[in-house]
Tab-separated table of C-alpha atoms and ligand atoms in Angstrom:
chain	number	residue	atom	x	y	z
J	1	MET	CA	99.706	66.401	64.888
J	2	LEU	CA	98.477	67.204	61.255
J	3	LYS	CA	98.947	64.604	58.809
J	4	LEU	CA	100.248	65.155	55.242
J	5	THR	CA	96.798	65.082	53.884
J	6	GLU	CA	95.510	67.560	56.406
J	7	VAL	CA	98.495	69.931	55.935
J	8	LYS	CA	97.675	69.833	52.165
J	9	SER	CA	94.010	70.508	52.702
J	10	ILE	CA	94.443	73.184	55.210
J	11	LEU	CA	97.079	74.914	52.649
J	12	ARG	CA	94.221	74.780	50.076
J	13	GLU	CA	91.572	76.268	52.378
J	14	TYR	CA	93.562	78.971	53.495
J	15	ASN	CA	94.964	79.509	50.057
J	16	ILE	CA	98.453	79.177	51.191
J	17	HIS	CA	101.248	78.249	48.763
J	18	PRO	CA	104.254	77.428	50.803
J	19	SER	CA	106.779	80.355	50.522
J	20	LYS	CA	110.534	79.482	49.828
J	21	ARG	CA	111.341	83.106	51.040
J	22	LEU	CA	109.725	82.474	54.485
J	23	GLY	CA	111.222	78.874	54.506
J	24	GLN	CA	107.886	77.378	54.755
J	25	ASN	CA	108.501	73.835	55.363
J	26	PHE	CA	106.156	71.982	57.523
J	27	LEU	CA	107.142	69.151	59.767
J	28	ILE	CA	104.904	66.074	59.130
J	29	ASP	CA	106.783	63.238	60.644
J	30	GLN	CA	105.204	62.314	63.815
J	31	ASN	CA	108.329	60.355	65.141
J	32	ILE	CA	110.384	63.372	64.693
J	33	LYS	CA	107.991	65.710	66.237
J	34	ASN	CA	107.839	63.304	69.401
J	35	LYS	CA	111.667	63.465	69.487
J	36	ILE	CA	111.919	67.120	69.266
J	37	VAL	CA	109.190	67.594	72.213
J	38	GLU	CA	110.776	65.006	74.415
J	39	SER	CA	114.314	66.450	73.805
J	40	ILE	CA	113.208	70.019	75.255
J	41	LYS	CA	113.719	70.301	78.708
J	42	ILE	CA	110.575	72.323	79.699
J	43	SER	CA	108.854	72.468	83.466
J	44	ARG	CA	105.280	73.716	84.183
J	45	GLU	CA	107.042	76.916	85.396
J	46	ASP	CA	108.495	77.859	82.075
J	47	GLU	CA	107.807	80.308	79.292
J	48	VAL	CA	108.264	79.344	76.091
J	49	LEU	CA	108.844	81.456	72.803
J	50	GLU	CA	108.198	79.564	69.620
J	51	ILE	CA	109.522	81.203	66.501
J	52	GLY	CA	107.565	80.438	63.135
J	53	PRO	CA	104.698	78.114	64.660
J	54	GLY	CA	103.469	77.566	61.089
J	55	LEU	CA	100.504	75.099	61.356
J	56	GLY	CA	101.246	74.334	64.911
J	57	ALA	CA	103.265	71.316	64.560
J	58	LEU	CA	105.110	71.719	67.710
J	59	THR	CA	102.890	74.299	69.541
J	60	GLU	CA	100.303	71.995	71.019
J	61	ASP	CA	102.795	69.940	72.704
J	62	LEU	CA	104.517	72.823	73.909
J	63	CYS	CA	101.289	74.309	75.583
J	64	LYS	CA	100.970	70.865	77.336
J	65	LYS	CA	104.492	71.210	79.134
J	66	ALA	CA	104.955	74.812	79.774
J	67	LYS	CA	103.200	77.515	81.958
J	68	LYS	CA	102.960	79.783	78.570
J	69	VAL	CA	103.857	79.693	75.090
J	70	ILE	CA	104.058	83.010	72.883
J	71	ALA	CA	104.275	82.182	69.244
J	72	VAL	CA	105.832	84.638	66.639
J	73	GLU	CA	104.456	84.019	63.136
J	74	LYS	CA	105.357	86.447	60.417
J	75	ASP	CA	102.989	85.084	57.807
J	76	LYS	CA	99.362	86.616	58.260
J	77	ARG	CA	97.739	83.548	56.810
J	78	LEU	CA	99.402	81.050	59.260
J	79	TYR	CA	98.649	83.570	61.989
J	80	ALA	CA	94.877	83.733	60.962
J	81	PHE	CA	94.807	79.932	60.878
J	82	LEU	CA	96.292	79.515	64.485
J	83	LEU	CA	94.142	82.124	65.902
J	84	ASN	CA	91.278	79.848	64.928
J	85	ASN	CA	92.825	76.569	66.143
J	86	ALA	CA	95.336	77.290	68.991
J	87	TYR	CA	94.952	78.681	72.189
J	88	ILE	CA	98.338	80.484	72.618
J	89	ASP	CA	99.867	84.092	72.958
J	90	LEU	CA	100.088	84.599	69.307
J	91	ILE	CA	101.922	87.310	67.773
J	92	ASN	CA	101.955	88.247	63.948
J	93	ASN	CA	105.351	89.891	63.665
J	94	ASP	CA	108.662	89.067	62.115
J	95	ILE	CA	111.055	87.610	64.951
J	96	LEU	CA	113.913	89.923	63.887
J	97	LYS	CA	111.681	93.034	65.041
J	98	TYR	CA	109.996	91.282	68.031
J	99	GLU	CA	111.047	93.333	71.037
J	100	PHE	CA	112.005	91.263	74.105
J	101	LYS	CA	110.144	92.997	77.125
J	102	ASP	CA	107.774	92.298	80.059
J	103	ILE	CA	109.199	88.977	80.317
J	104	SER	CA	108.884	87.716	83.830
J	105	SER	CA	111.259	84.555	83.583
J	106	LYS	CA	114.118	83.461	81.035
J	107	LEU	CA	112.486	82.210	78.053
J	108	ILE	CA	113.015	78.679	76.176
J	109	ILE	CA	113.134	79.349	72.760
J	110	VAL	CA	111.909	76.695	70.205
J	111	GLY	CA	111.483	76.719	66.381
J	112	ASN	CA	111.917	74.850	63.212
J	113	LEU	CA	113.535	77.868	61.798
J	114	PRO	CA	113.428	79.244	58.309
J	115	TYR	CA	116.733	78.292	56.936
J	116	SER	CA	117.665	81.603	55.286
J	117	ILE	CA	117.499	83.690	58.464
J	118	SER	CA	118.744	81.129	61.071
J	119	SER	CA	122.010	83.090	61.349
J	120	PRO	CA	120.361	86.513	62.059
J	121	ILE	CA	117.705	84.963	64.387
J	122	LEU	CA	120.794	83.315	66.387
J	123	SER	CA	122.353	86.979	66.581
J	124	LYS	CA	119.084	88.229	67.933
J	125	LEU	CA	118.852	85.602	70.416
J	126	ILE	CA	122.491	86.131	71.620
J	127	ASP	CA	121.813	89.969	71.799
J	128	ASN	CA	118.726	89.625	73.907
J	129	ARG	CA	120.517	86.583	76.048
J	130	THR	CA	119.231	88.029	79.261
J	131	TYR	CA	115.871	86.898	78.438
J	132	VAL	CA	116.873	83.591	77.259
J	133	ARG	CA	117.845	80.379	79.133
J	134	SER	CA	117.929	77.870	76.286
J	135	ILE	CA	117.444	77.759	72.692
J	136	TYR	CA	116.265	74.656	70.646
J	137	VAL	CA	115.918	74.765	67.059
J	138	THR	CA	115.974	73.174	63.968
J	139	VAL	CA	118.474	74.276	61.492
J	140	GLN	CA	120.359	73.181	58.285
J	141	ILE	CA	122.547	70.495	59.214
J	142	GLU	CA	125.743	72.463	57.754
J	143	PHE	CA	124.764	75.292	59.955
J	144	GLY	CA	124.295	73.353	63.154
J	145	GLU	CA	127.922	71.651	62.402
J	146	ARG	CA	129.488	74.872	61.976
J	147	LEU	CA	128.071	76.148	65.398
J	148	ALA	CA	129.210	73.144	67.324
J	149	ALA	CA	132.539	72.584	65.753
J	150	LEU	CA	135.605	72.349	67.637
J	151	PRO	CA	139.103	73.540	66.663
J	152	GLY	CA	141.064	71.375	63.937
J	153	THR	CA	137.921	70.459	62.247
J	154	LYS	CA	136.859	71.760	58.813
J	155	ASP	CA	133.638	73.283	60.263
J	156	TYR	CA	135.450	75.409	62.875
J	157	SER	CA	134.952	78.960	61.911
J	158	SER	CA	134.342	82.391	63.500
J	159	LEU	CA	130.766	81.434	63.817
J	160	SER	CA	131.765	78.522	65.993
J	161	CYS	CA	133.596	80.941	68.345
J	162	TYR	CA	130.699	83.370	68.490
J	163	ALA	CA	128.035	80.690	69.180
J	164	GLN	CA	130.466	79.026	71.549
J	165	PHE	CA	131.380	82.274	73.312
J	166	TYR	CA	127.715	83.035	74.268
J	167	GLY	CA	126.502	79.761	74.472
J	168	GLU	CA	126.844	76.026	74.371
J	169	PRO	CA	125.679	74.378	70.945
J	170	LYS	CA	125.108	70.883	70.761
J	171	ILE	CA	123.642	68.641	67.922
J	172	LEU	CA	120.995	66.572	69.493
J	173	PHE	CA	120.259	64.763	66.677
J	174	LYS	CA	119.846	64.793	62.612
J	175	ILE	CA	116.506	65.085	60.716
J	176	PRO	CA	116.126	64.000	57.314
J	177	ARG	CA	114.725	66.275	54.586
J	178	GLY	CA	111.691	64.091	53.869
J	179	ALA	CA	110.353	64.891	57.531
J	180	PHE	CA	108.998	68.452	56.002
J	181	PHE	CA	106.348	69.423	53.358
J	182	PRO	CA	107.357	70.678	50.872
J	183	VAL	CA	110.623	68.560	50.986
J	184	PRO	CA	113.720	70.990	51.347
J	185	LYS	CA	116.680	70.721	49.305
J	186	VAL	CA	118.819	70.224	52.498
J	187	ASP	CA	118.641	68.145	55.520
J	188	SER	CA	118.550	69.456	58.967
J	189	CYS	CA	119.562	68.812	62.835
J	190	PHE	CA	117.942	69.696	66.192
J	191	LEU	CA	120.239	71.768	68.125
J	192	LYS	CA	120.243	72.916	71.550
J	193	ILE	CA	122.159	76.104	72.683
J	194	GLY	CA	122.469	76.288	76.434
J	195	MET	CA	122.625	80.155	77.207
J	196	GLU	CA	123.558	80.090	81.155
J	197	LYS	CA	127.330	80.576	80.459
J	198	GLN	CA	129.164	82.996	82.492
J	199	ILE	CA	130.451	85.524	80.462
J	200	ASP	CA	133.456	87.479	81.601
J	201	SER	CA	132.435	91.087	81.077
J	202	SER	CA	135.982	92.481	81.203
J	203	ILE	CA	136.620	90.989	77.784
J	204	ASP	CA	136.554	93.479	74.865
J	205	GLN	CA	134.191	91.496	72.738
J	206	ARG	CA	134.220	93.800	69.769
J	207	LEU	CA	137.970	93.410	69.577
J	208	LEU	CA	137.832	89.675	70.079
J	209	PHE	CA	135.425	89.105	67.267
J	210	LYS	CA	137.306	91.504	65.157
J	211	ILE	CA	140.459	89.374	65.947
J	212	ILE	CA	138.838	85.974	65.318
J	213	ARG	CA	137.003	87.264	62.101
J	214	SER	CA	140.148	88.508	60.510
J	215	SER	CA	142.012	85.477	61.620
J	216	PHE	CA	139.563	83.221	59.735
J	217	GLU	CA	139.381	85.250	56.599
J	218	LYS	CA	142.756	84.038	55.855
J	219	ARG	CA	142.754	80.668	57.378
J	220	ARG	CA	145.455	79.140	55.121
J	221	LYS	CA	148.112	81.709	56.537
J	222	THR	CA	149.784	81.469	60.093
J	223	ILE	CA	148.181	83.316	62.679
J	224	LEU	CA	151.262	85.534	62.792
J	225	ASN	CA	150.627	86.675	59.063
J	226	SER	CA	146.921	86.815	59.289
J	227	LEU	CA	146.796	89.164	62.275
J	228	ALA	CA	149.762	91.305	61.048
J	229	SER	CA	147.828	92.040	57.789
J	230	SER	CA	144.395	92.519	59.737
J	231	GLY	CA	145.001	96.173	60.415
J	232	ILE	CA	144.265	95.565	64.000
J	233	PHE	CA	147.799	95.695	65.331
J	234	LYS	CA	150.508	98.415	64.795
J	235	SER	CA	153.132	96.043	63.533
J	236	LYS	CA	154.175	92.535	63.074
J	237	GLU	CA	156.202	93.037	66.259
J	238	GLU	CA	153.015	93.821	68.359
J	239	VAL	CA	151.368	90.696	67.022
J	240	LEU	CA	154.410	88.761	68.174
J	241	ILE	CA	154.352	90.079	71.641
J	242	CYS	CA	150.629	89.738	71.785
J	243	LEU	CA	150.785	85.930	70.816
J	244	ALA	CA	153.604	85.385	73.131
J	245	LYS	CA	151.799	86.590	76.050
J	246	ALA	CA	148.686	84.519	75.111
J	247	GLY	CA	151.172	81.151	74.889
J	248	ILE	CA	149.932	80.872	70.764
J	249	SER	CA	152.768	79.919	68.855
J	250	PRO	CA	152.916	82.359	65.533
J	251	ASP	CA	153.268	79.643	63.016
J	252	ARG	CA	149.999	77.983	63.915
J	253	ARG	CA	146.783	78.090	61.570
J	254	PRO	CA	144.003	80.210	62.835
J	255	GLU	CA	141.642	76.950	62.608
J	256	THR	CA	143.747	75.027	65.362
J	257	ILE	CA	143.184	78.179	67.882
J	258	SER	CA	140.879	77.439	70.449
J	259	LEU	CA	138.115	80.063	71.670
J	260	GLU	CA	140.089	80.134	75.004
J	261	GLU	CA	143.197	80.977	73.238
J	262	PHE	CA	141.698	83.701	71.046
J	263	THR	CA	140.267	85.157	74.312
J	264	ARG	CA	143.828	85.416	75.786
J	265	LEU	CA	144.620	87.627	73.158
J	266	VAL	CA	142.402	90.555	74.637
J	267	ILE	CA	142.728	90.090	78.296
S	301	SAM	N1	106.774	75.364	63.008
S	301	SAM	C1	106.273	75.001	61.680
S	301	SAM	C2	106.391	73.231	61.576
S	301	SAM	O1	107.367	72.874	62.093
S	301	SAM	O2	105.715	72.947	60.674
S	301	SAM	C3	106.864	75.609	60.693
S	301	SAM	C4	108.168	75.707	60.454
S	301	SAM	S1	108.780	76.516	59.011
S	301	SAM	C5	110.412	75.706	58.612
S	301	SAM	C6	109.247	78.205	59.450
S	301	SAM	C7	108.188	78.963	59.943
S	301	SAM	O3	108.661	80.179	60.167
S	301	SAM	C8	107.131	79.304	58.796
S	301	SAM	O4	105.645	79.144	59.823
S	301	SAM	C9	107.215	80.783	58.403
S	301	SAM	O5	106.075	81.311	58.034
S	301	SAM	C10	107.711	81.264	59.691
S	301	SAM	N2	108.566	82.593	59.429
S	301	SAM	C11	109.478	82.851	58.475
S	301	SAM	N3	110.086	84.066	58.688
S	301	SAM	C12	109.616	84.576	59.914
S	301	SAM	C13	109.999	85.622	60.650
S	301	SAM	N4	110.984	86.514	60.179
S	301	SAM	N5	109.472	85.654	61.684
S	301	SAM	C14	108.448	85.065	62.351
S	301	SAM	N6	108.252	83.633	61.575
S	301	SAM	C15	108.870	83.450	60.328
């Protein structure tokens, strides 16, 4: 793995000024890199998709463990550097525009993500979940905590329900900001999202997430008042009937309602 002095010298040589917009904070901590690589379960049969390989901090180790590594890097200058230095299936593209196709087995997704687009990247991966087995990503700590949060905690939100409906998010460990160059303003965590959850196809997912989003928009209200003013139900009486059928007391706060309970409102 490149040391800080080497990272700085490559950036100078390729005339790269780390871009904030592209979330370019390069991993320079060898111990954290080892911890990341060791925690990813990959076998020689597996194909990995790395998002934003940058200067290749994780790439070489991923290549040693996997059958194949596809790496998608948006920055042309980093792409040029990697082309000269790494033997991988390298694609110069925006991950948000990348098309999942011609993939023989389900992918393991890995990446130290650019913070500002962690959320759209997650949505993209969930939309393409038929191609994905598991996701291992570094994200801003607050984002990771929201994804993994349980009912009754301050971080529990519609994002937690969304991530937990499609996957099993778990924070594996925290990463201090000093592990990256340039040092970002926030700390991170390394997160695993298992994507092998069976999803009940009879559930109306659009309606479910409409209900969940509306509920959390008014977290301070009771679930009854929150849903009665959401415009989703015809009347307060209809909300009451629906809540009774789902076994949810109308005076509960939305933030105490589990995903399983929300799901009962649409089946
Ligand atoms: N993996 C490297 C490391 O750990 O040192 C770099 C991580 S850096 C936090 C994020 C990387 O994602 C950068 O290389 C950046 O250029 C790349 N990136 C940013 N936006 C991207 C996008 N939309 N699609 C693909 N790569 C992107």
